[in-house]
XYZ file of C-alpha atoms in Angstrom:
653
model
C -40.365 -212.187 -198.148
C -44.091 -211.614 -198.470
C -44.775 -213.587 -195.276
C -42.236 -211.455 -193.381
C -43.924 -208.264 -194.553
C -47.312 -209.598 -193.467
C -45.875 -210.488 -190.059
C -44.526 -206.950 -189.595
C -47.825 -205.407 -190.700
C -49.797 -207.623 -188.312
C -47.455 -206.782 -185.446
C -47.730 -203.034 -186.102
C -51.497 -203.272 -186.269
C -51.551 -205.010 -182.879
C -49.289 -202.342 -181.383
C -51.583 -199.639 -182.695
C -54.575 -201.465 -181.281
C -52.901 -201.712 -177.867
C -52.003 -198.033 -177.975
C -55.591 -197.164 -178.808
C -56.805 -199.278 -175.917
C -54.483 -197.468 -173.521
C -55.545 -194.108 -174.919
C -59.182 -195.135 -174.569
C -58.617 -196.205 -170.959
C -56.913 -192.929 -170.055
C -59.485 -190.739 -171.713
C -62.380 -192.665 -170.186
C -61.062 -192.603 -166.606
C -60.277 -188.975 -165.867
C -61.871 -189.218 -162.428
C -59.797 -192.283 -161.609
C -56.604 -190.531 -162.699
C -57.373 -187.500 -160.564
C -57.824 -189.758 -157.568
C -54.621 -191.574 -158.502
C -52.766 -188.256 -158.670
C -53.974 -187.242 -155.211
C -53.019 -190.618 -153.713
C -49.572 -190.510 -155.312
C -48.961 -186.954 -154.100
C -49.938 -187.924 -150.561
C -47.697 -190.975 -150.780
C -44.770 -188.903 -152.061
C -45.199 -186.456 -149.192
C -45.240 -189.405 -146.802
C -42.067 -190.870 -148.372
C -40.359 -187.492 -148.162
C -41.406 -187.207 -144.529
C -40.036 -190.673 -143.758
C -36.741 -189.865 -145.472
C -36.544 -186.578 -143.647
C -37.157 -188.158 -140.261
C -35.147 -191.350 -140.483
C -31.746 -189.662 -140.283
C -28.731 -191.512 -138.923
C -28.937 -194.649 -136.833
C -26.244 -195.466 -134.299
C -25.245 -198.855 -132.964
C -23.866 -199.182 -129.469
C -21.949 -202.423 -128.860
C -20.517 -203.582 -125.562
C -18.718 -206.713 -124.355
C -18.371 -207.651 -120.702
C -17.624 -210.478 -118.269
C -19.849 -211.640 -115.449
C -18.169 -213.640 -112.698
C -19.012 -214.699 -109.204
C -17.806 -212.176 -106.633
C -17.418 -214.953 -104.029
C -14.992 -217.781 -103.506
C -17.185 -220.724 -104.445
C -14.835 -223.196 -102.774
C -15.220 -221.471 -99.420
C -19.001 -221.851 -99.444
C -20.885 -224.754 -98.018
C -22.206 -227.240 -100.503
C -25.756 -226.177 -99.770
C -25.041 -222.520 -100.599
C -22.819 -223.482 -103.522
C -25.900 -224.746 -105.364
C -27.340 -221.232 -105.384
C -24.284 -219.377 -106.715
C -23.429 -220.089 -110.402
C -19.787 -219.970 -111.359
C -18.450 -218.304 -114.498
C -18.847 -221.489 -116.506
C -22.471 -222.282 -115.811
C -23.369 -218.589 -115.780
C -22.695 -218.546 -119.525
C -25.528 -221.008 -120.011
C -28.135 -218.760 -118.426
C -30.806 -217.645 -120.913
C -30.731 -213.963 -121.789
C -34.396 -213.724 -122.727
C -34.989 -211.667 -119.599
C -32.804 -208.991 -121.125
C -35.929 -208.000 -123.029
C -38.248 -208.103 -120.040
C -40.661 -205.218 -120.577
C -40.894 -204.366 -116.878
C -37.117 -204.049 -116.569
C -36.896 -202.099 -119.829
C -39.618 -199.646 -118.818
C -38.105 -199.198 -115.377
C -34.701 -198.294 -116.846
C -36.214 -195.934 -119.446
C -38.322 -194.214 -116.807
C -35.622 -193.926 -114.117
C -33.119 -192.430 -116.568
C -35.528 -190.153 -118.488
C -34.656 -191.937 -121.732
C -38.125 -191.275 -123.135
C -37.175 -187.595 -123.627
C -35.792 -187.195 -127.147
C -34.583 -183.956 -128.722
C -34.648 -182.735 -132.317
C -34.069 -179.618 -134.364
C -36.999 -178.282 -136.335
C -35.208 -176.710 -139.285
C -36.523 -178.376 -142.424
C -33.698 -180.226 -144.136
C -32.747 -183.730 -145.198
C -30.880 -184.046 -141.910
C -33.833 -183.029 -139.799
C -34.224 -186.543 -138.473
C -30.705 -186.557 -137.016
C -31.438 -186.323 -133.279
C -29.637 -184.068 -130.852
C -28.260 -185.064 -127.480
C -29.698 -182.159 -125.523
C -30.936 -184.065 -122.492
C -27.604 -183.603 -120.745
C -27.907 -179.847 -121.311
C -31.486 -179.598 -120.112
C -31.421 -182.136 -117.287
C -35.128 -182.818 -117.784
C -37.284 -184.910 -115.505
C -41.019 -185.104 -116.016
C -43.941 -185.032 -113.639
C -46.887 -187.402 -113.759
C -49.020 -185.061 -115.883
C -46.297 -184.818 -118.522
C -47.086 -188.315 -119.778
C -50.213 -186.807 -121.319
C -47.895 -184.845 -123.612
C -46.576 -187.959 -125.343
C -45.430 -187.063 -128.888
C -46.263 -183.400 -128.253
C -43.529 -181.106 -129.531
C -42.095 -178.750 -126.897
C -40.141 -176.024 -128.699
C -37.171 -174.085 -127.325
C -35.994 -170.812 -128.813
C -33.172 -168.743 -127.346
C -34.462 -165.156 -127.106
C -31.398 -163.672 -125.420
C -28.066 -164.724 -123.935
C -29.711 -165.812 -120.681
C -33.330 -166.520 -121.655
C -35.156 -169.244 -123.556
C -38.789 -169.306 -124.671
C -40.540 -172.664 -124.267
C -43.687 -173.368 -126.310
C -45.793 -176.502 -125.891
C -47.444 -177.333 -129.216
C -50.681 -178.893 -128.002
C -53.031 -180.835 -130.191
C -56.335 -180.937 -128.340
C -57.702 -183.891 -130.318
C -54.596 -186.032 -129.773
C -54.454 -185.040 -126.113
C -58.136 -185.887 -125.600
C -57.720 -189.245 -127.344
C -54.690 -190.115 -125.212
C -56.528 -189.155 -122.016
C -59.527 -191.233 -123.066
C -57.437 -194.303 -123.943
C -55.584 -194.105 -120.630
C -58.669 -193.267 -118.534
C -57.263 -189.884 -117.480
C -59.698 -187.203 -116.366
C -58.290 -183.746 -116.988
C -59.356 -180.169 -117.675
C -57.989 -179.664 -121.176
C -58.615 -175.905 -121.229
C -56.132 -175.321 -118.430
C -53.486 -177.431 -120.156
C -53.999 -175.920 -123.569
C -53.853 -172.344 -122.299
C -50.617 -172.931 -120.409
C -48.424 -173.223 -123.505
C -45.724 -170.533 -123.553
C -43.318 -169.295 -120.890
C -39.755 -168.000 -120.580
C -36.924 -169.716 -118.726
C -33.718 -168.216 -117.372
C -30.543 -170.200 -118.006
C -29.308 -171.784 -114.792
C -32.638 -171.338 -113.014
C -34.753 -174.331 -112.065
C -38.157 -174.561 -113.742
C -41.021 -176.493 -112.182
C -44.562 -176.816 -113.439
C -47.207 -179.490 -113.749
C -45.389 -181.115 -116.684
C -41.658 -181.214 -116.007
C -38.807 -180.144 -113.759
C -35.507 -179.083 -115.315
C -32.655 -176.651 -115.288
C -30.990 -175.410 -118.474
C -27.342 -175.164 -117.545
C -25.894 -173.977 -120.861
C -26.946 -173.128 -124.398
C -23.712 -172.434 -126.208
C -24.143 -175.546 -128.378
C -27.472 -174.361 -129.793
C -27.745 -172.394 -133.006
C -29.918 -169.315 -132.516
C -31.177 -169.570 -136.103
C -32.742 -172.980 -135.496
C -35.684 -173.955 -133.333
C -35.216 -177.012 -131.157
C -37.809 -179.232 -129.615
C -38.072 -182.339 -127.497
C -40.815 -184.946 -127.182
C -41.866 -187.458 -124.559
C -42.005 -190.895 -126.150
C -44.521 -193.500 -125.067
C -42.861 -195.896 -122.608
C -44.520 -199.007 -124.003
C -43.680 -198.214 -127.624
C -40.145 -197.087 -126.826
C -39.504 -200.193 -124.726
C -40.790 -202.461 -127.496
C -38.703 -200.552 -130.059
C -35.496 -200.883 -128.045
C -36.122 -204.518 -127.197
C -36.769 -205.448 -130.814
C -33.332 -204.052 -131.748
C -31.341 -205.645 -128.906
C -29.000 -208.510 -129.761
C -27.288 -210.589 -127.056
C -24.782 -213.413 -127.512
C -21.820 -214.947 -125.737
C -18.399 -216.153 -126.822
C -16.117 -218.000 -124.424
C -16.371 -216.130 -121.110
C -17.458 -212.842 -122.699
C -20.971 -211.601 -123.260
C -21.894 -209.185 -126.037
C -24.856 -206.872 -126.345
C -25.771 -204.305 -129.005
C -28.681 -202.011 -129.752
C -29.538 -199.464 -132.439
C -31.222 -196.092 -132.172
C -31.143 -192.441 -133.155
C -30.212 -190.961 -129.768
C -26.884 -192.663 -129.223
C -26.357 -191.353 -125.668
C -29.793 -192.642 -124.740
C -28.952 -196.005 -126.306
C -25.610 -196.187 -124.480
C -27.171 -195.373 -121.145
C -30.027 -197.777 -121.796
C -27.707 -200.711 -122.578
C -25.360 -199.993 -119.656
C -28.249 -199.725 -117.231
C -29.951 -202.752 -118.750
C -26.807 -204.840 -118.239
C -26.595 -203.769 -114.609
C -30.305 -204.281 -114.203
C -30.090 -207.753 -115.655
C -27.281 -208.630 -113.238
C -29.266 -207.179 -110.354
C -32.267 -209.140 -111.535
C -30.335 -212.420 -111.190
C -28.894 -211.397 -107.836
C -32.383 -210.650 -106.552
C -33.587 -214.028 -107.789
C -30.746 -215.817 -105.941
C -31.172 -213.746 -102.790
C -34.870 -214.557 -102.814
C -34.021 -218.255 -102.831
C -31.476 -217.688 -100.046
C -34.182 -215.891 -98.049
C -36.395 -218.929 -98.468
C -33.449 -221.052 -97.263
C -32.931 -218.915 -94.138
C -36.638 -219.145 -93.399
C -36.506 -222.929 -93.668
C -33.370 -223.067 -91.479
C -35.063 -220.958 -88.820
C -38.087 -223.242 -88.847
C -35.811 -226.286 -88.681
C -33.957 -224.895 -85.647
C -37.254 -224.152 -83.903
C -38.307 -227.755 -84.439
C -34.901 -228.965 -83.161
C -35.270 -226.839 -80.024
C -38.691 -228.330 -79.314
C -37.374 -231.857 -79.881
C -34.346 -231.200 -77.635
C -36.505 -229.966 -74.760
C -38.631 -233.108 -74.955
C -35.610 -235.434 -74.903
C -34.003 -233.574 -71.982
C -37.065 -234.246 -69.816
C -36.791 -237.983 -70.343
C -34.492 -240.353 -68.423
C -30.975 -240.106 -69.653
C -29.521 -243.138 -71.324
C -26.965 -243.979 -73.902
C -29.549 -243.926 -76.730
C -31.098 -240.636 -75.624
C -27.695 -239.056 -75.309
C -26.892 -239.928 -78.942
C -30.152 -238.278 -80.047
C -29.404 -235.130 -78.034
C -25.870 -234.931 -79.492
C -27.225 -235.260 -83.055
C -29.830 -232.564 -82.423
C -27.180 -230.193 -81.064
C -24.885 -230.919 -84.000
C -27.675 -230.256 -86.539
C -28.685 -227.138 -84.669
C -25.128 -225.756 -84.746
C -24.806 -226.543 -88.470
C -28.064 -224.715 -89.218
C -26.860 -221.708 -87.223
C -23.629 -221.641 -89.195
C -25.508 -221.831 -92.548
C -27.979 -219.237 -91.364
C -25.160 -216.830 -90.501
C -23.462 -217.309 -93.891
C -26.780 -216.980 -95.765
C -27.535 -213.700 -94.008
C -24.068 -212.460 -94.917
C -24.635 -213.421 -98.588
C -27.845 -211.408 -98.725
C -25.853 -208.287 -97.832
C -23.104 -208.752 -100.419
C -22.814 -208.437 -104.201
C -22.859 -211.909 -105.674
C -21.389 -211.080 -109.104
C -18.758 -208.858 -110.570
C -19.275 -207.071 -113.893
C -16.297 -206.042 -115.950
C -16.717 -204.150 -119.219
C -14.153 -205.244 -121.774
C -14.965 -202.897 -124.662
C -17.690 -200.597 -125.949
C -18.120 -198.468 -129.043
C -20.689 -196.292 -130.813
C -20.739 -196.155 -134.589
C -23.214 -194.950 -137.234
C -24.728 -197.748 -139.282
C -26.408 -197.866 -142.651
C -30.030 -196.926 -142.170
C -31.820 -199.437 -144.369
C -35.191 -197.873 -143.705
C -33.822 -194.567 -144.937
C -32.685 -196.113 -148.215
C -35.894 -198.105 -148.581
C -37.873 -194.885 -148.254
C -35.470 -193.122 -150.632
C -35.723 -195.837 -153.295
C -39.484 -195.986 -152.905
C -39.691 -192.205 -153.202
C -37.552 -192.211 -156.355
C -39.444 -195.111 -157.947
C -42.887 -193.724 -157.235
C -41.759 -190.285 -158.417
C -40.640 -191.706 -161.763
C -43.867 -193.676 -162.204
C -45.898 -190.651 -161.181
C -44.084 -188.312 -163.593
C -44.341 -190.664 -166.569
C -47.959 -191.566 -165.842
C -49.008 -187.946 -165.538
C -47.101 -186.924 -168.653
C -48.845 -189.700 -170.542
C -52.180 -188.711 -169.051
C -51.658 -185.030 -169.894
C -50.662 -185.979 -173.429
C -53.773 -188.114 -173.810
C -55.967 -185.302 -172.521
C -54.268 -182.881 -174.887
C -54.921 -185.166 -177.830
C -58.443 -186.004 -176.730
C -60.305 -182.709 -176.966
C -63.787 -184.161 -176.802
C -66.320 -183.500 -174.064
C -65.423 -186.492 -171.932
C -66.322 -185.392 -168.410
C -69.273 -183.896 -166.591
C -67.090 -180.886 -165.737
C -66.593 -180.108 -169.420
C -70.316 -180.521 -169.992
C -71.108 -177.906 -167.356
C -68.450 -175.554 -168.713
C -70.001 -175.759 -172.179
C -73.677 -175.380 -171.262
C -73.292 -173.084 -168.262
C -76.300 -173.003 -165.937
C -78.779 -174.337 -168.509
C -80.882 -177.388 -167.745
C -79.695 -180.634 -169.274
C -80.780 -184.254 -169.498
C -78.537 -187.253 -169.885
C -79.098 -190.218 -172.172
C -77.257 -193.524 -171.729
C -75.416 -195.202 -174.520
C -77.674 -197.510 -176.520
C -76.791 -201.107 -177.095
C -76.936 -202.449 -180.646
C -80.052 -204.449 -179.777
C -81.940 -201.357 -178.575
C -80.725 -199.263 -181.525
C -82.178 -201.793 -183.986
C -85.573 -201.592 -182.270
C -85.474 -197.996 -181.148
C -89.180 -197.363 -181.808
C -90.471 -200.631 -180.341
C -88.429 -200.541 -177.142
C -90.170 -199.125 -174.082
C -88.513 -200.884 -171.134
C -84.841 -199.978 -171.542
C -83.182 -197.265 -169.508
C -82.723 -195.209 -172.680
C -86.460 -195.272 -173.405
C -87.371 -194.519 -169.805
C -85.286 -191.358 -169.965
C -87.401 -190.107 -172.886
C -90.543 -190.921 -170.976
C -89.222 -188.676 -168.205
C -88.327 -185.892 -170.688
C -91.805 -186.100 -172.238
C -93.430 -185.777 -168.826
C -91.122 -182.884 -167.981
C -92.173 -181.003 -171.123
C -95.882 -181.444 -170.500
C -95.643 -180.276 -166.890
C -92.782 -177.760 -166.800
C -93.007 -176.406 -170.378
C -96.722 -176.535 -171.263
C -96.473 -173.601 -173.700
C -93.555 -175.042 -175.689
C -95.349 -176.688 -178.610
C -92.740 -176.297 -181.355
C -89.538 -178.134 -180.451
C -86.401 -178.140 -182.599
C -83.467 -180.550 -182.332
C -79.996 -179.467 -183.419
C -76.354 -180.124 -182.580
C -72.841 -179.014 -183.412
C -71.825 -181.896 -185.682
C -73.523 -184.747 -187.455
C -73.741 -188.094 -185.685
C -74.576 -186.645 -182.265
C -78.048 -188.207 -182.096
C -80.454 -185.482 -183.302
C -82.695 -187.648 -185.467
C -82.845 -190.589 -183.058
C -83.649 -188.337 -180.097
C -86.256 -186.274 -181.939
C -88.043 -189.379 -183.272
C -87.969 -190.997 -179.825
C -89.447 -187.899 -178.181
C -92.150 -187.668 -180.846
C -93.184 -191.296 -180.297
C -93.437 -190.838 -176.521
C -95.504 -187.665 -176.843
C -97.797 -189.618 -179.145
C -97.994 -192.388 -176.552
C -99.037 -189.847 -173.904
C -102.009 -188.960 -176.107
C -100.738 -185.755 -177.635
C -101.226 -185.175 -181.343
C -97.651 -184.958 -182.603
C -95.984 -184.486 -185.978
C -92.329 -185.082 -186.814
C -90.838 -182.672 -189.392
C -87.441 -183.642 -190.832
C -85.528 -180.593 -192.147
C -82.126 -182.293 -192.310
C -82.016 -181.693 -196.070
C -78.350 -182.438 -196.741
C -78.254 -186.012 -195.471
C -80.444 -189.046 -196.006
C -81.780 -190.384 -192.733
C -81.155 -194.173 -192.514
C -83.661 -194.572 -189.682
C -86.484 -193.700 -192.069
C -85.790 -197.016 -193.852
C -87.299 -198.791 -190.857
C -90.706 -197.218 -191.552
C -93.186 -198.993 -193.778
C -94.127 -196.586 -196.537
C -95.597 -196.310 -199.957
C -95.110 -193.520 -202.402
C -95.467 -190.211 -200.616
C -94.870 -186.511 -201.057
C -92.247 -184.811 -198.919
C -91.054 -181.417 -197.811
C -89.053 -180.762 -200.987
C -92.166 -181.518 -203.064
C -94.120 -179.079 -200.920
C -91.547 -176.338 -201.524
C -91.511 -176.945 -205.299
C -95.271 -177.226 -205.788
C -97.126 -174.218 -204.443
C -100.468 -175.996 -204.783
C -99.684 -178.616 -202.143
C -100.915 -178.146 -198.579
C -99.501 -179.473 -195.336
C -102.040 -182.294 -195.267
C -100.731 -183.536 -198.619
C -97.230 -184.221 -197.263
C -98.144 -185.596 -193.812
C -97.787 -189.362 -193.799
C -98.801 -191.721 -190.990
C -96.059 -194.324 -190.671
C -95.909 -197.565 -188.805
C -92.668 -199.262 -187.819
C -92.409 -202.668 -189.488
C -91.153 -204.506 -186.391
C -93.829 -203.061 -184.087
C -97.569 -203.497 -183.878
C -98.333 -201.282 -180.903
C -99.524 -197.699 -180.692
C -96.034 -196.411 -180.068
C -95.097 -197.270 -183.649
C -97.676 -194.923 -185.201
C -96.467 -191.426 -185.956
C -97.261 -188.535 -188.331
C -94.110 -187.635 -190.225
C -93.084 -185.089 -192.860
C -89.969 -186.341 -194.650
C -87.681 -184.441 -197.039
C -88.174 -187.064 -199.783
C -84.672 -186.445 -201.090
C -81.709 -184.169 -200.448
C -80.969 -180.584 -201.417
C -77.873 -178.391 -201.465
C -80.011 -175.235 -201.346
C -81.144 -175.728 -197.779
C -80.284 -172.137 -196.826
C -82.824 -170.883 -199.370
C -85.501 -173.357 -198.356
C -85.153 -172.853 -194.597
C -85.304 -169.071 -194.890
C -88.410 -169.073 -197.096
C -91.777 -167.672 -196.048
C -93.485 -170.884 -197.197
C -91.644 -172.876 -194.488
C -92.681 -170.335 -191.885
C -96.270 -170.673 -193.024
C -95.978 -174.491 -192.860
C -94.775 -174.371 -189.254
C -97.631 -172.030 -188.271
C -100.137 -174.345 -189.950
C -98.704 -177.429 -188.196
C -98.888 -175.639 -184.829
C -102.594 -175.132 -185.412
C -103.136 -178.779 -186.381
C -101.006 -180.526 -183.716
C -100.267 -180.319 -180.022
C -96.539 -180.763 -180.637
C -94.358 -180.128 -183.693
C -90.977 -181.895 -183.407
C -88.413 -180.600 -185.923
C -85.158 -182.333 -186.817
C -82.802 -179.897 -188.495
C -79.219 -179.526 -189.682
C -76.284 -179.412 -187.226
C -75.918 -175.723 -186.446
C -72.153 -175.995 -186.062
C -71.759 -177.021 -189.713
C -74.688 -175.278 -191.412
C -75.878 -171.892 -190.262
C -79.223 -172.014 -192.112
C -80.878 -173.792 -189.181
C -80.838 -170.442 -187.363
C -83.353 -168.998 -189.851
C -86.261 -170.729 -188.110
C -85.118 -170.251 -184.485
C -87.469 -167.281 -184.069
C -90.468 -169.545 -184.771
C -89.417 -172.203 -182.247
C -90.682 -172.387 -178.671
C -87.924 -174.690 -177.401
C -84.555 -175.886 -178.705
C -83.010 -179.220 -177.735
C -79.255 -178.993 -178.295
C -77.564 -182.422 -178.587
C -74.070 -183.044 -177.194
C -72.599 -186.502 -177.618
C -70.427 -187.520 -174.686
C -66.813 -188.331 -175.576
C -67.520 -187.399 -179.211
C -68.406 -183.711 -179.479
C -65.410 -181.400 -179.714
C -65.133 -179.240 -176.598
C -63.908 -175.964 -178.161
C -66.024 -176.244 -181.302
C -69.194 -177.061 -179.358
C -68.620 -174.211 -176.924
C -68.045 -171.777 -179.794
C -71.086 -173.055 -181.687
C -73.379 -172.624 -178.676
C -72.120 -169.109 -177.963
C -72.341 -168.131 -181.626
C -75.701 -169.590 -182.623
C -77.878 -169.390 -179.489
C -79.095 -166.084 -178.097
C -80.119 -165.389 -174.525
C -83.755 -164.927 -175.573
C -84.076 -168.484 -176.868
C -85.192 -171.198 -174.509
C -82.727 -174.085 -174.711
C -82.491 -177.499 -173.099
C -79.470 -179.711 -173.588
C -79.390 -183.464 -174.165
C -76.114 -185.189 -173.285
C -76.134 -188.314 -175.414
C -74.084 -191.512 -174.968
C -73.321 -190.605 -171.360
C -71.398 -193.209 -169.383
C -73.496 -195.059 -166.834
C -71.260 -193.852 -163.984
C -72.638 -190.330 -164.479
C -76.313 -191.302 -164.592
C -78.138 -191.663 -161.286
C -81.718 -192.542 -160.485
C -82.903 -192.155 -156.894
C -79.276 -191.736 -155.825
C -78.200 -195.165 -157.128
C -75.801 -195.580 -160.013
C -77.594 -197.083 -162.988
C -74.872 -199.716 -163.441
C -75.997 -201.279 -160.165
C -79.625 -201.780 -161.139
C -79.696 -201.523 -164.910
C -80.817 -205.127 -165.278
C -82.951 -205.358 -162.153
C -86.319 -204.083 -160.989
C -88.170 -201.982 -163.561
C -85.476 -202.617 -166.167
C -85.218 -206.377 -165.656
C -85.588 -208.713 -168.594
C -89.098 -210.106 -168.971
C -89.280 -213.898 -168.829
């Protein structure tokens, strides 16, 4: 029983740990989630567009018979080799059905690249309209530059239609460039709208058509047609064509949105394929007639030579054979010329039908849209919940909202190794930031000699930052004293300083005979033996619950004035102003305030309220953003993560 309880407890603790990890990931990657949201929204719009434009797909199927139109038995054996009968015709490969040249020729000759749509936004928008028969459109050579350009039609009256060409200059320029077309785009772009009378022929540089009727069009809906690219349309049709044969019948099918276009394409392709084979055979027959003519010319020359010789029985046999061959060639030549003028095959359509088919692409897009939508909704709800629960300052946007237009410095998160040797370290990125802040103060704020560190809550890095700044100012050669007025909490960092018995700030406040020099102690850090470790410090030497009385006393004010006369810089560590208001009592004696904000720790609303409540506009304030993620810290335009362990910050070997 006890083991079972332990198992449950361990499992629950793991679940909680996993949940905390997820929460930590979400709260730490707000920028990533914003990017994710944008990508998902774009993808959802794309899915919706694909669904909206797929519409219905139609399949046109046709079966037919191809037979020889000639009586094979009546042909000479030589010609019979050129004309396939119904049996061996079945064995002919149908790969040429998908010949791009034949496909493009049929599409172009029958204007099948003109496809019509209605522009009303609905889930049936993609369902194409068969308006080509109404418009009777043919295009001119310049119209091919308008590939995929929408040409809108709107009925303005019972006998008039407005046509608007929706140009996209960039697309048009790109198409012209890719196809090496030189053209004045301004003329084309300006010629975009004109009216057409029903029944009247319209001719311009793009197309030639007559609108015969418009009763099938809804006046509440805009219609448009587009010219499709011949190469793409041919490849699309050919990829969807299926051809097979059973017994003496041949079957062909193709799928597409414009079913009348598909029907016409397949019918014309079948005829074109038949014509293609006829032309191949007639070409061979033409070669045969040419060879027969050459043969007869050679026979004539040979006959004339033999006729000039003395006649004998042997010569007579040769002459008879030449005449016989000559007559046979003439007979074949006559029949071959007759074949070239006739249709060699007969085509008989057995059946044909058009039927809508299940659009798999439509359902794929629909399922993808639904799935991504669900993931998107749940992910964003989880993300919003995590942001709601995590009210800390965890982004640079929140930082700027809290501090306004005030100047701020960022400090990276310290590793445990650096934190243990905070006073000795001088090469880490954290220490280099304080070197920069020290230089900034000496150059930009030369009159700010009394500097106070405060924050909203405890644990935001006041003491560490103030001590670090004091050590660097000392290193720069400035006489600096560190005054600790955090009277309610013992500072654990002071334990790292070698010390003997000493008098502190509380002793100074109790004993009126003590002077400032009596409580100033020069400390050295035990782990360090360089000049950075030496620092003049005034410690509390205990804790007090009456800090509001002590910090508002005239004796403290006198101490600060005396220290300002003795030192170049007086660095004061005080209580968090968000928790204890007594720190404000000495603000009027301070030249500069450093307000600490700990990234992903300080409460957003509380910090904002504390800053607005405790700091006046007359006080000069700089902000330190502590524990900032490396992604937000840049030096010379390069993210610190990329060079943190290289160059100036490399490990010394």
